[in-house]
Amino acid sequence: MLATAETLAFDREHLWHPYTSMTEPTPVRLVTGASGARLTLTDPRLGYDDREVVDGMSSWWAAIHGYRHPVLDAALSRQAGEFSHVMFGGLTHAPAVELGQRLVSMTPEPLERVFLADSGSVSVEVAMKMVLQYQRGRGRPERTRMLTVRGGYHGDTAHPMSVTDPEGGMHAMWQGVLPTQVFGQVPPRIGAGPGYVEMWASHLVNEIAAHRSELAGIIVEPLLQGAGGMWAYDPECLVVLRDLADEHDLLLVFDEIATGFGRTGHLFVSELVTPDILCVGKALTGGYLTLAAVLTTDEVARGISASEAGVVMHGPTFMGNPLACAVASASIDLLVSSDWAADVGRIADRLTAGLEPLREAPGVADVRTIGAVGVVQLDHDVDVVAATDAAIEAGVWLRPFRDLVYAMPPYVISDDELDTLVAGIGAAVRAG
Ligand SMILES: *Cc1c(COP(=O)(O)O)cnc(C)c1O
């Protein structure tokens, strides 16, 4: 095994990190362990060795049960003792079927056809292909564009980028490369009042009227816009979208890759309003392996089959990976057999009470909580290195972005760990 210094030196020279410069990289810390709601970090730069910190990020929404959960570890090794991967073309296996059963039964009734994809972005690619193929199957090949809203985030591959908020370089940089989609205004914030929802609805009616012959579907993150700014919007907006989709023969896609599996206090936001296509990912495997799923209705499946291809034109090498499916089923069983709603409520209450005083802190523009997600928005872009270092110093792992210091901890986080988390967020806010 390499010494810490060599490991970090090779990493710095050779490995890309998410949205990080290869030539001028910001520092990374070495993870030497992870257990429950804690990570163990080493960073010679700051002089700490195997420091235990409370994880505020759930590894980007995924590790809802924390790390090294004995039940998930066991599910993974059990499946590894059978077989780890086989192709899904022409073959099937119990882990995929058992996961499919769970997904069909835990999501709203009409969503009963399941496509297993290898990451969130790929699931959005598949969902958008389904929309286009459905319209072709219905004899409407000219319908090729998606309606979405500003402030959204749907992933990093091409089609998902095209429906992600075009601010932040995406639009200018990819002009002429990505398909151009139709962007409506950001939905009114939760609590904005019915007048705002009506105004927003009539704005969308105009957008649809202007593009009627070319629109194929609508895609949004329901209720909570995640990486686009961590804003919750009025759930009535989902009713508006459902009605507009029905009225104009558009398929409604909900991207619940971040919101799924209880994070907002709903098992799925799709319980409020049912979409035609649902994408889930991130917490699907409890953060153990990359896996996502696209669920749709029999009606959409039939439409796709009526398109000239007759099949969904997608089939990744690692489709339905048995290890990922086995751990996903175990994670779902853990979730539904726990009182997850109580945990999400407990985290929400403690984050709300703990973060509210920060509203008065210098540089703070807003404080908000939605489900087990706490957000402090600054009036400037966060100094990520300074804020992260300060959080670690206070015993917490955070990864701020843009003007946001935020946390969505594992559901297993204890009350004491939550207090540490709140202190760490405060430290990051003051330093950032
Ligand atoms: C993270 C995320 C994605 C992309 O998922 P990956 O697994 O990173 O490809 C898509 N949509 C939403 C809402 C997300 O939060």
Tab-separated table of C-alpha atoms and ligand atoms in Angstrom:
chain	number	residue	atom	x	y	z
A	1	MET	CA	0.000	0.000	0.000
A	2	LEU	CA	1.253	3.485	-0.855
A	3	ALA	CA	2.157	5.944	1.839
A	4	THR	CA	-0.293	8.807	2.251
A	5	ALA	CA	1.993	11.363	0.644
A	6	GLU	CA	2.549	9.188	-2.448
A	7	THR	CA	-1.150	8.424	-2.775
A	8	LEU	CA	-2.076	12.088	-2.667
A	9	ALA	CA	0.769	13.019	-5.007
A	10	PHE	CA	-0.313	10.491	-7.664
A	11	ASP	CA	-3.925	11.585	-7.287
A	12	ARG	CA	-2.949	15.211	-7.799
A	13	GLU	CA	-0.899	14.426	-10.909
A	14	HIS	CA	-3.157	11.918	-12.613
A	15	LEU	CA	-6.759	11.702	-11.440
A	16	TRP	CA	-9.578	13.981	-12.396
A	17	HIS	CA	-12.099	14.833	-9.683
A	18	PRO	CA	-15.643	16.123	-10.270
A	19	TYR	CA	-15.672	19.634	-11.696
A	20	THR	CA	-12.052	20.083	-10.629
A	21	SER	CA	-9.105	21.399	-12.617
A	22	MET	CA	-6.477	18.815	-13.526
A	23	THR	CA	-3.733	21.396	-13.730
A	24	GLU	CA	-4.665	23.552	-10.709
A	25	PRO	CA	-6.525	21.083	-8.496
A	26	THR	CA	-8.044	22.102	-5.190
A	27	PRO	CA	-7.014	19.773	-2.338
A	28	VAL	CA	-8.583	16.379	-1.718
A	29	ARG	CA	-8.529	14.515	1.591
A	30	LEU	CA	-7.744	10.838	1.836
A	31	VAL	CA	-10.564	8.616	3.093
A	32	THR	CA	-9.196	5.758	5.180
A	33	GLY	CA	-12.501	4.480	6.490
A	34	ALA	CA	-16.240	5.086	6.671
A	35	SER	CA	-18.756	3.722	9.131
A	36	GLY	CA	-22.260	4.750	10.175
A	37	ALA	CA	-22.621	8.494	9.582
A	38	ARG	CA	-18.858	9.086	9.799
A	39	LEU	CA	-15.896	9.278	7.460
A	40	THR	CA	-12.272	8.918	8.512
A	41	LEU	CA	-10.039	11.456	6.793
A	42	THR	CA	-6.329	12.088	6.531
A	43	ASP	CA	-4.771	15.303	5.251
A	44	PRO	CA	-1.071	15.964	5.889
A	45	ARG	CA	-1.563	19.517	4.549
A	46	LEU	CA	-3.659	20.346	7.608
A	47	GLY	CA	-1.834	17.912	9.848
A	48	TYR	CA	-4.622	15.443	10.597
A	49	ASP	CA	-4.393	11.710	10.461
A	50	ASP	CA	-7.397	9.381	10.539
A	51	ARG	CA	-9.709	12.087	11.837
A	52	GLU	CA	-13.335	10.966	12.230
A	53	VAL	CA	-15.844	13.482	10.912
A	54	VAL	CA	-19.634	13.460	10.642
A	55	ASP	CA	-20.733	13.073	7.026
A	56	GLY	CA	-23.111	15.845	5.988
A	57	MET	CA	-23.360	14.811	2.334
A	58	SER	CA	-24.406	11.123	2.247
A	59	SER	CA	-21.897	10.942	-0.606
A	60	TRP	CA	-24.193	13.155	-2.712
A	61	TRP	CA	-27.623	11.963	-1.511
A	62	ALA	CA	-26.742	8.270	-1.815
A	63	ALA	CA	-25.619	6.780	1.526
A	64	ILE	CA	-28.967	7.039	3.318
A	65	HIS	CA	-28.175	4.154	5.692
A	66	GLY	CA	-24.633	5.351	6.364
A	67	TYR	CA	-21.457	3.429	5.608
A	68	ARG	CA	-20.577	-0.221	6.223
A	69	HIS	CA	-24.109	-1.137	7.110
A	70	PRO	CA	-23.939	-4.821	8.105
A	71	VAL	CA	-27.118	-5.708	6.173
A	72	LEU	CA	-25.889	-4.081	2.962
A	73	ASP	CA	-22.379	-5.508	3.366
A	74	ALA	CA	-23.915	-8.968	3.781
A	75	ALA	CA	-26.170	-8.597	0.716
A	76	LEU	CA	-23.183	-7.622	-1.365
A	77	SER	CA	-20.962	-10.482	-0.243
A	78	ARG	CA	-23.801	-12.976	-0.579
A	79	GLN	CA	-24.287	-11.977	-4.214
A	80	ALA	CA	-20.525	-11.903	-4.846
A	81	GLY	CA	-20.500	-15.515	-3.669
A	82	GLU	CA	-23.045	-16.370	-6.414
A	83	PHE	CA	-21.943	-14.272	-9.382
A	84	SER	CA	-21.023	-10.604	-9.690
A	85	HIS	CA	-22.020	-9.749	-13.205
A	86	VAL	CA	-23.561	-11.334	-16.278
A	87	MET	CA	-24.828	-9.634	-19.403
A	88	PHE	CA	-28.539	-8.784	-19.402
A	89	GLY	CA	-29.032	-9.442	-23.104
A	90	GLY	CA	-30.794	-12.789	-23.369
A	91	LEU	CA	-30.206	-13.544	-19.667
A	92	THR	CA	-31.924	-12.593	-16.436
A	93	HIS	CA	-31.348	-13.252	-12.741
A	94	ALA	CA	-33.051	-13.129	-9.364
A	95	PRO	CA	-31.403	-9.886	-8.157
A	96	ALA	CA	-32.806	-7.909	-11.118
A	97	VAL	CA	-36.265	-9.479	-10.815
A	98	GLU	CA	-36.418	-8.966	-7.054
A	99	LEU	CA	-35.391	-5.336	-7.423
A	100	GLY	CA	-37.955	-4.860	-10.192
A	101	GLN	CA	-40.679	-6.252	-7.924
A	102	ARG	CA	-39.770	-3.824	-5.177
A	103	LEU	CA	-39.626	-0.800	-7.466
A	104	VAL	CA	-42.953	-1.617	-9.094
A	105	SER	CA	-44.697	-2.140	-5.775
A	106	MET	CA	-43.277	0.916	-3.979
A	107	THR	CA	-43.942	3.460	-6.744
A	108	PRO	CA	-47.367	4.650	-7.941
A	109	GLU	CA	-49.556	2.009	-9.545
A	110	PRO	CA	-49.271	2.745	-13.282
A	111	LEU	CA	-45.454	2.705	-13.189
A	112	GLU	CA	-44.846	-0.961	-13.855
A	113	ARG	CA	-42.233	-1.274	-16.601
A	114	VAL	CA	-38.642	-1.016	-15.402
A	115	PHE	CA	-35.416	-0.188	-17.237
A	116	LEU	CA	-32.254	-0.672	-15.151
A	117	ALA	CA	-29.576	1.848	-16.070
A	118	ASP	CA	-26.066	2.316	-14.801
A	119	SER	CA	-26.177	5.894	-13.486
A	120	GLY	CA	-28.557	8.774	-12.979
A	121	SER	CA	-27.477	10.588	-16.114
A	122	VAL	CA	-27.921	7.454	-18.202
A	123	SER	CA	-31.407	6.957	-16.764
A	124	VAL	CA	-32.322	10.478	-17.891
A	125	GLU	CA	-30.891	9.685	-21.344
A	126	VAL	CA	-33.089	6.585	-21.435
A	127	ALA	CA	-36.147	8.473	-20.197
A	128	MET	CA	-35.708	11.104	-22.910
A	129	LYS	CA	-35.225	8.416	-25.564
A	130	MET	CA	-38.427	6.797	-24.327
A	131	VAL	CA	-40.261	10.102	-24.737
A	132	LEU	CA	-39.010	10.565	-28.299
A	133	GLN	CA	-39.665	6.959	-29.284
A	134	TYR	CA	-43.141	7.085	-27.755
A	135	GLN	CA	-44.017	10.119	-29.847
A	136	ARG	CA	-42.652	8.405	-32.952
A	137	GLY	CA	-44.710	5.335	-32.132
A	138	ARG	CA	-47.755	7.577	-31.938
A	139	GLY	CA	-47.004	8.946	-35.410
A	140	ARG	CA	-45.581	12.273	-34.178
A	141	PRO	CA	-41.880	12.142	-35.148
A	142	GLU	CA	-41.737	15.945	-35.425
A	143	ARG	CA	-42.071	16.173	-31.653
A	144	THR	CA	-38.437	16.193	-30.582
A	145	ARG	CA	-38.079	18.850	-27.880
A	146	MET	CA	-38.517	18.817	-24.118
A	147	LEU	CA	-40.133	21.471	-21.985
A	148	THR	CA	-38.378	21.999	-18.668
A	149	VAL	CA	-37.878	24.801	-16.153
A	150	ARG	CA	-34.948	26.960	-15.232
A	151	GLY	CA	-32.940	26.044	-12.145
A	152	GLY	CA	-32.968	22.314	-12.883
A	153	TYR	CA	-30.187	19.738	-12.928
A	154	HIS	CA	-30.491	16.386	-14.698
A	155	GLY	CA	-26.965	15.062	-15.085
A	156	ASP	CA	-23.757	15.428	-17.027
A	157	THR	CA	-24.209	13.480	-20.266
A	158	ALA	CA	-25.491	15.245	-23.360
A	159	HIS	CA	-29.286	14.969	-23.216
A	160	PRO	CA	-29.462	15.626	-19.453
A	161	MET	CA	-27.199	18.668	-19.901
A	162	SER	CA	-29.597	20.012	-22.519
A	163	VAL	CA	-32.407	20.183	-19.919
A	164	THR	CA	-30.179	21.422	-17.082
A	165	ASP	CA	-30.313	25.141	-16.311
A	166	PRO	CA	-28.380	26.851	-19.096
A	167	GLU	CA	-26.721	29.369	-16.755
A	168	GLY	CA	-23.211	28.630	-15.583
A	169	GLY	CA	-21.452	28.237	-18.918
A	170	MET	CA	-23.479	25.267	-20.106
A	171	HIS	CA	-25.478	27.233	-22.648
A	172	ALA	CA	-22.767	29.341	-24.210
A	173	MET	CA	-20.205	26.550	-24.234
A	174	TRP	CA	-22.429	23.923	-25.855
A	175	GLN	CA	-24.322	26.093	-28.283
A	176	GLY	CA	-24.706	24.189	-31.539
A	177	VAL	CA	-23.688	20.932	-29.847
A	178	LEU	CA	-26.606	20.098	-27.555
A	179	PRO	CA	-30.226	19.878	-28.621
A	180	THR	CA	-32.014	23.121	-27.713
A	181	GLN	CA	-34.899	22.596	-25.341
A	182	VAL	CA	-37.692	24.877	-24.190
A	183	PHE	CA	-37.118	26.471	-20.768
A	184	GLY	CA	-39.957	27.827	-18.667
A	185	GLN	CA	-39.481	30.034	-15.624
A	186	VAL	CA	-38.438	28.589	-12.270
A	187	PRO	CA	-41.574	27.348	-10.483
A	188	PRO	CA	-42.735	29.582	-7.612
A	189	ARG	CA	-41.133	28.780	-4.245
A	190	ILE	CA	-42.993	26.755	-1.693
A	191	GLY	CA	-45.290	29.112	0.233
A	192	ALA	CA	-45.288	31.782	-2.482
A	193	GLY	CA	-49.094	31.572	-2.673
A	194	PRO	CA	-51.684	30.484	-5.238
A	195	GLY	CA	-51.456	33.665	-7.303
A	196	TYR	CA	-47.886	32.819	-8.239
A	197	VAL	CA	-48.728	29.288	-9.281
A	198	GLU	CA	-51.478	30.634	-11.552
A	199	MET	CA	-49.121	33.169	-13.121
A	200	TRP	CA	-46.515	30.475	-13.682
A	201	ALA	CA	-49.123	28.164	-15.182
A	202	SER	CA	-50.265	30.739	-17.699
A	203	HIS	CA	-46.654	31.441	-18.642
A	204	LEU	CA	-46.210	27.721	-19.373
A	205	VAL	CA	-49.399	27.663	-21.420
A	206	ASN	CA	-47.856	30.369	-23.610
A	207	GLU	CA	-44.574	28.462	-23.942
A	208	ILE	CA	-46.438	25.335	-24.975
A	209	ALA	CA	-48.582	27.267	-27.443
A	210	ALA	CA	-45.436	28.691	-29.044
A	211	HIS	CA	-43.856	25.238	-29.444
A	212	ARG	CA	-46.844	22.917	-29.574
A	213	SER	CA	-45.957	20.997	-32.728
A	214	GLU	CA	-42.403	20.242	-31.611
A	215	LEU	CA	-42.808	19.390	-27.926
A	216	ALA	CA	-42.571	15.720	-26.938
A	217	GLY	CA	-42.477	15.826	-23.155
A	218	ILE	CA	-41.876	17.701	-19.923
A	219	ILE	CA	-39.049	16.907	-17.507
A	220	VAL	CA	-38.529	18.314	-14.000
A	221	GLU	CA	-37.150	17.407	-10.607
A	222	PRO	CA	-40.393	17.295	-8.634
A	223	LEU	CA	-40.694	19.535	-5.565
A	224	LEU	CA	-36.972	20.093	-4.912
A	225	GLN	CA	-34.455	21.408	-7.417
A	226	GLY	CA	-31.157	19.969	-6.200
A	227	ALA	CA	-27.832	20.802	-7.810
A	228	GLY	CA	-29.512	23.740	-9.594
A	229	GLY	CA	-29.791	25.695	-6.322
A	230	MET	CA	-31.541	23.646	-3.619
A	231	TRP	CA	-34.943	25.262	-3.859
A	232	ALA	CA	-38.262	23.686	-2.994
A	233	TYR	CA	-41.255	24.773	-5.026
A	234	ASP	CA	-45.003	24.663	-4.599
A	235	PRO	CA	-46.321	21.109	-5.107
A	236	GLU	CA	-49.344	22.618	-6.887
A	237	CYS	CA	-46.936	23.192	-9.781
A	238	LEU	CA	-46.820	19.437	-10.269
A	239	VAL	CA	-50.578	19.375	-10.763
A	240	VAL	CA	-50.202	22.134	-13.350
A	241	LEU	CA	-47.567	20.106	-15.206
A	242	ARG	CA	-49.699	16.938	-15.116
A	243	ASP	CA	-52.700	18.794	-16.525
A	244	LEU	CA	-50.664	20.476	-19.258
A	245	ALA	CA	-49.034	17.190	-20.229
A	246	ASP	CA	-52.421	15.478	-20.516
A	247	GLU	CA	-53.956	18.323	-22.447
A	248	HIS	CA	-51.140	18.484	-25.013
A	249	ASP	CA	-50.181	14.796	-25.328
A	250	LEU	CA	-46.816	15.349	-23.671
A	251	LEU	CA	-45.165	12.722	-21.514
A	252	LEU	CA	-44.355	13.909	-17.996
A	253	VAL	CA	-40.948	12.809	-16.673
A	254	PHE	CA	-40.034	13.182	-12.997
A	255	ASP	CA	-36.341	13.021	-12.201
A	256	GLU	CA	-36.336	11.757	-8.597
A	257	ILE	CA	-32.682	10.801	-8.633
A	258	ALA	CA	-32.062	13.164	-5.704
A	259	THR	CA	-35.541	13.337	-4.127
A	260	GLY	CA	-36.341	9.610	-4.181
A	261	PHE	CA	-36.295	7.215	-1.219
A	262	GLY	CA	-37.644	9.562	1.409
A	263	ARG	CA	-35.272	12.526	1.348
A	264	THR	CA	-38.022	15.167	1.090
A	265	GLY	CA	-40.338	13.429	3.584
A	266	HIS	CA	-42.232	11.655	0.774
A	267	LEU	CA	-40.999	8.184	-0.163
A	268	PHE	CA	-41.276	9.538	-3.713
A	269	VAL	CA	-42.673	12.939	-4.622
A	270	SER	CA	-44.456	11.019	-7.385
A	271	GLU	CA	-46.923	9.966	-4.686
A	272	LEU	CA	-48.380	13.482	-4.945
A	273	VAL	CA	-48.683	13.530	-8.735
A	274	THR	CA	-47.950	10.524	-10.928
A	275	PRO	CA	-45.598	11.025	-13.870
A	276	ASP	CA	-45.515	8.915	-17.039
A	277	ILE	CA	-41.821	8.223	-16.545
A	278	LEU	CA	-39.864	8.197	-13.279
A	279	CYS	CA	-36.074	8.185	-12.871
A	280	VAL	CA	-34.508	7.028	-9.613
A	281	GLY	CA	-30.838	6.603	-8.723
A	282	LYS	CA	-28.447	7.919	-6.059
A	283	ALA	CA	-29.937	6.376	-2.853
A	284	LEU	CA	-31.224	3.341	-4.796
A	285	THR	CA	-28.287	1.163	-3.675
A	286	GLY	CA	-27.860	2.948	-0.352
A	287	GLY	CA	-24.774	4.508	-1.886
A	288	TYR	CA	-22.939	1.214	-2.435
A	289	LEU	CA	-22.818	0.925	-6.218
A	290	THR	CA	-23.856	2.892	-9.251
A	291	LEU	CA	-27.355	1.994	-10.414
A	292	ALA	CA	-30.453	3.836	-11.575
A	293	ALA	CA	-33.861	2.836	-12.844
A	294	VAL	CA	-36.459	4.250	-15.204
A	295	LEU	CA	-40.049	3.261	-14.528
A	296	THR	CA	-42.880	3.848	-16.927
A	297	THR	CA	-46.419	2.837	-17.729
A	298	ASP	CA	-47.786	0.096	-19.916
A	299	GLU	CA	-49.191	2.797	-22.206
A	300	VAL	CA	-45.732	4.319	-22.763
A	301	ALA	CA	-44.159	0.883	-23.232
A	302	ARG	CA	-46.744	0.128	-25.927
A	303	GLY	CA	-46.101	3.454	-27.623
A	304	ILE	CA	-42.372	2.741	-27.713
A	305	SER	CA	-42.997	-0.710	-29.149
A	306	ALA	CA	-45.054	0.865	-31.916
A	307	SER	CA	-42.105	3.045	-32.982
A	308	GLU	CA	-40.114	1.916	-36.005
A	309	ALA	CA	-37.410	0.331	-33.803
A	310	GLY	CA	-39.959	-1.664	-31.815
A	311	VAL	CA	-37.627	-1.649	-28.797
A	312	VAL	CA	-36.037	0.948	-26.480
A	313	MET	CA	-32.800	1.686	-28.284
A	314	HIS	CA	-30.594	1.334	-25.251
A	315	GLY	CA	-28.756	-1.560	-23.574
A	316	PRO	CA	-25.658	-0.820	-21.530
A	317	THR	CA	-22.976	-3.439	-20.862
A	318	PHE	CA	-23.590	-3.387	-17.123
A	319	MET	CA	-27.394	-3.259	-17.344
A	320	GLY	CA	-28.974	-4.872	-14.281
A	321	ASN	CA	-25.640	-5.542	-12.576
A	322	PRO	CA	-26.432	-8.287	-10.011
A	323	LEU	CA	-24.262	-6.858	-7.228
A	324	ALA	CA	-25.912	-3.453	-7.558
A	325	CYS	CA	-29.400	-4.974	-7.764
A	326	ALA	CA	-28.820	-7.173	-4.708
A	327	VAL	CA	-27.611	-4.309	-2.571
A	328	ALA	CA	-30.442	-2.080	-3.872
A	329	SER	CA	-33.076	-4.592	-2.764
A	330	ALA	CA	-31.419	-4.857	0.639
A	331	SER	CA	-31.315	-1.068	0.926
A	332	ILE	CA	-34.995	-0.748	-0.006
A	333	ASP	CA	-35.953	-3.421	2.536
A	334	LEU	CA	-33.996	-1.586	5.221
A	335	LEU	CA	-35.680	1.666	4.306
A	336	VAL	CA	-39.271	0.466	4.212
A	337	SER	CA	-38.904	-1.606	7.375
A	338	SER	CA	-37.489	1.391	9.262
A	339	ASP	CA	-39.366	4.433	10.490
A	340	TRP	CA	-37.598	6.513	7.847
A	341	ALA	CA	-40.265	9.213	7.913
A	342	ALA	CA	-39.600	9.768	11.618
A	343	ASP	CA	-35.867	9.962	10.949
A	344	VAL	CA	-36.315	12.446	8.115
A	345	GLY	CA	-38.624	14.507	10.344
A	346	ARG	CA	-36.152	14.371	13.233
A	347	ILE	CA	-33.292	15.497	10.981
A	348	ALA	CA	-35.471	18.232	9.476
A	349	ASP	CA	-36.459	19.580	12.899
A	350	ARG	CA	-32.925	19.557	14.280
A	351	LEU	CA	-31.465	21.146	11.145
A	352	THR	CA	-34.175	23.796	11.113
A	353	ALA	CA	-33.663	24.698	14.774
A	354	GLY	CA	-29.882	24.595	14.479
A	355	LEU	CA	-29.509	26.526	11.239
A	356	GLU	CA	-32.147	29.207	11.824
A	357	PRO	CA	-29.819	31.383	14.007
A	358	LEU	CA	-27.376	31.554	11.075
A	359	ARG	CA	-29.891	33.765	9.290
A	360	GLU	CA	-28.405	36.678	11.277
A	361	ALA	CA	-24.774	35.772	10.472
A	362	PRO	CA	-22.810	38.107	8.201
A	363	GLY	CA	-22.870	37.079	4.539
A	364	VAL	CA	-25.943	34.856	4.884
A	365	ALA	CA	-28.726	35.461	2.367
A	366	ASP	CA	-31.142	32.660	3.269
A	367	VAL	CA	-31.597	29.587	5.444
A	368	ARG	CA	-34.010	26.825	4.458
A	369	THR	CA	-34.798	23.203	5.211
A	370	ILE	CA	-36.805	20.744	3.148
A	371	GLY	CA	-37.064	17.228	4.514
A	372	ALA	CA	-33.637	15.985	5.544
A	373	VAL	CA	-31.856	18.710	3.586
A	374	GLY	CA	-30.533	21.864	5.258
A	375	VAL	CA	-29.346	24.816	3.197
A	376	VAL	CA	-27.547	28.036	4.061
A	377	GLN	CA	-27.297	30.349	1.089
A	378	LEU	CA	-24.629	33.033	1.248
A	379	ASP	CA	-24.665	36.390	-0.528
A	380	HIS	CA	-21.455	35.409	-2.355
A	381	ASP	CA	-19.808	32.317	-3.817
A	382	VAL	CA	-18.400	30.101	-1.081
A	383	ASP	CA	-14.625	29.855	-0.696
A	384	VAL	CA	-14.878	26.080	-0.945
A	385	VAL	CA	-11.401	25.248	0.349
A	386	ALA	CA	-11.654	27.542	3.379
A	387	ALA	CA	-15.206	26.434	4.166
A	388	THR	CA	-14.370	22.733	3.814
A	389	ASP	CA	-11.266	23.032	5.986
A	390	ALA	CA	-13.230	24.891	8.672
A	391	ALA	CA	-15.957	22.244	8.628
A	392	ILE	CA	-13.418	19.426	9.022
A	393	GLU	CA	-11.819	21.348	11.864
A	394	ALA	CA	-15.291	21.343	13.486
A	395	GLY	CA	-15.601	17.595	12.848
A	396	VAL	CA	-17.821	17.612	9.748
A	397	TRP	CA	-17.547	16.711	6.064
A	398	LEU	CA	-19.309	19.176	3.768
A	399	ARG	CA	-18.938	19.991	0.080
A	400	PRO	CA	-20.340	23.483	-0.565
A	401	PHE	CA	-20.965	24.670	-4.107
A	402	ARG	CA	-21.692	28.059	-5.668
A	403	ASP	CA	-23.242	30.188	-2.891
A	404	LEU	CA	-24.529	27.207	-0.907
A	405	VAL	CA	-23.380	25.471	2.248
A	406	TYR	CA	-25.780	22.568	2.578
A	407	ALA	CA	-26.179	19.131	4.096
A	408	MET	CA	-28.267	16.011	3.533
A	409	PRO	CA	-26.914	13.541	6.090
A	410	PRO	CA	-27.491	9.776	6.261
A	411	TYR	CA	-30.846	8.970	7.903
A	412	VAL	CA	-28.966	7.041	10.610
A	413	ILE	CA	-27.233	10.176	11.913
A	414	SER	CA	-27.668	10.528	15.700
A	415	ASP	CA	-28.895	13.668	17.458
A	416	ASP	CA	-25.399	14.316	18.823
A	417	GLU	CA	-23.942	13.954	15.341
A	418	LEU	CA	-26.605	16.349	14.060
A	419	ASP	CA	-25.487	18.927	16.618
A	420	THR	CA	-21.909	18.481	15.394
A	421	LEU	CA	-23.156	18.838	11.819
A	422	VAL	CA	-24.933	22.094	12.633
A	423	ALA	CA	-21.759	23.423	14.284
A	424	GLY	CA	-19.752	22.406	11.213
A	425	ILE	CA	-22.164	24.196	8.883
A	426	GLY	CA	-21.797	27.309	11.060
A	427	ALA	CA	-18.012	27.065	10.881
A	428	ALA	CA	-18.121	26.633	7.080
A	429	VAL	CA	-20.445	29.628	6.729
A	430	ARG	CA	-18.162	31.843	8.808
A	431	ALA	CA	-15.048	30.722	6.911
A	432	GLY	CA	-16.615	30.701	3.456
B	1	LIG	C1	-27.219	13.470	-9.468
B	1	LIG	C2	-28.385	13.723	-10.339
B	1	LIG	C3	-28.408	13.256	-11.666
B	1	LIG	C4	-27.240	12.541	-12.291
B	1	LIG	O1	-26.976	11.312	-11.704
B	1	LIG	P1	-25.527	10.628	-11.895
B	1	LIG	O2	-25.647	9.312	-11.207
B	1	LIG	O3	-24.533	11.567	-11.257
B	1	LIG	O4	-25.293	10.502	-13.359
B	1	LIG	C5	-29.537	13.518	-12.406
B	1	LIG	N1	-30.592	14.180	-11.893
B	1	LIG	C6	-30.601	14.623	-10.624
B	1	LIG	C7	-31.812	15.317	-10.104
B	1	LIG	C8	-29.501	14.425	-9.802
B	1	LIG	O5	-29.508	14.894	-8.552
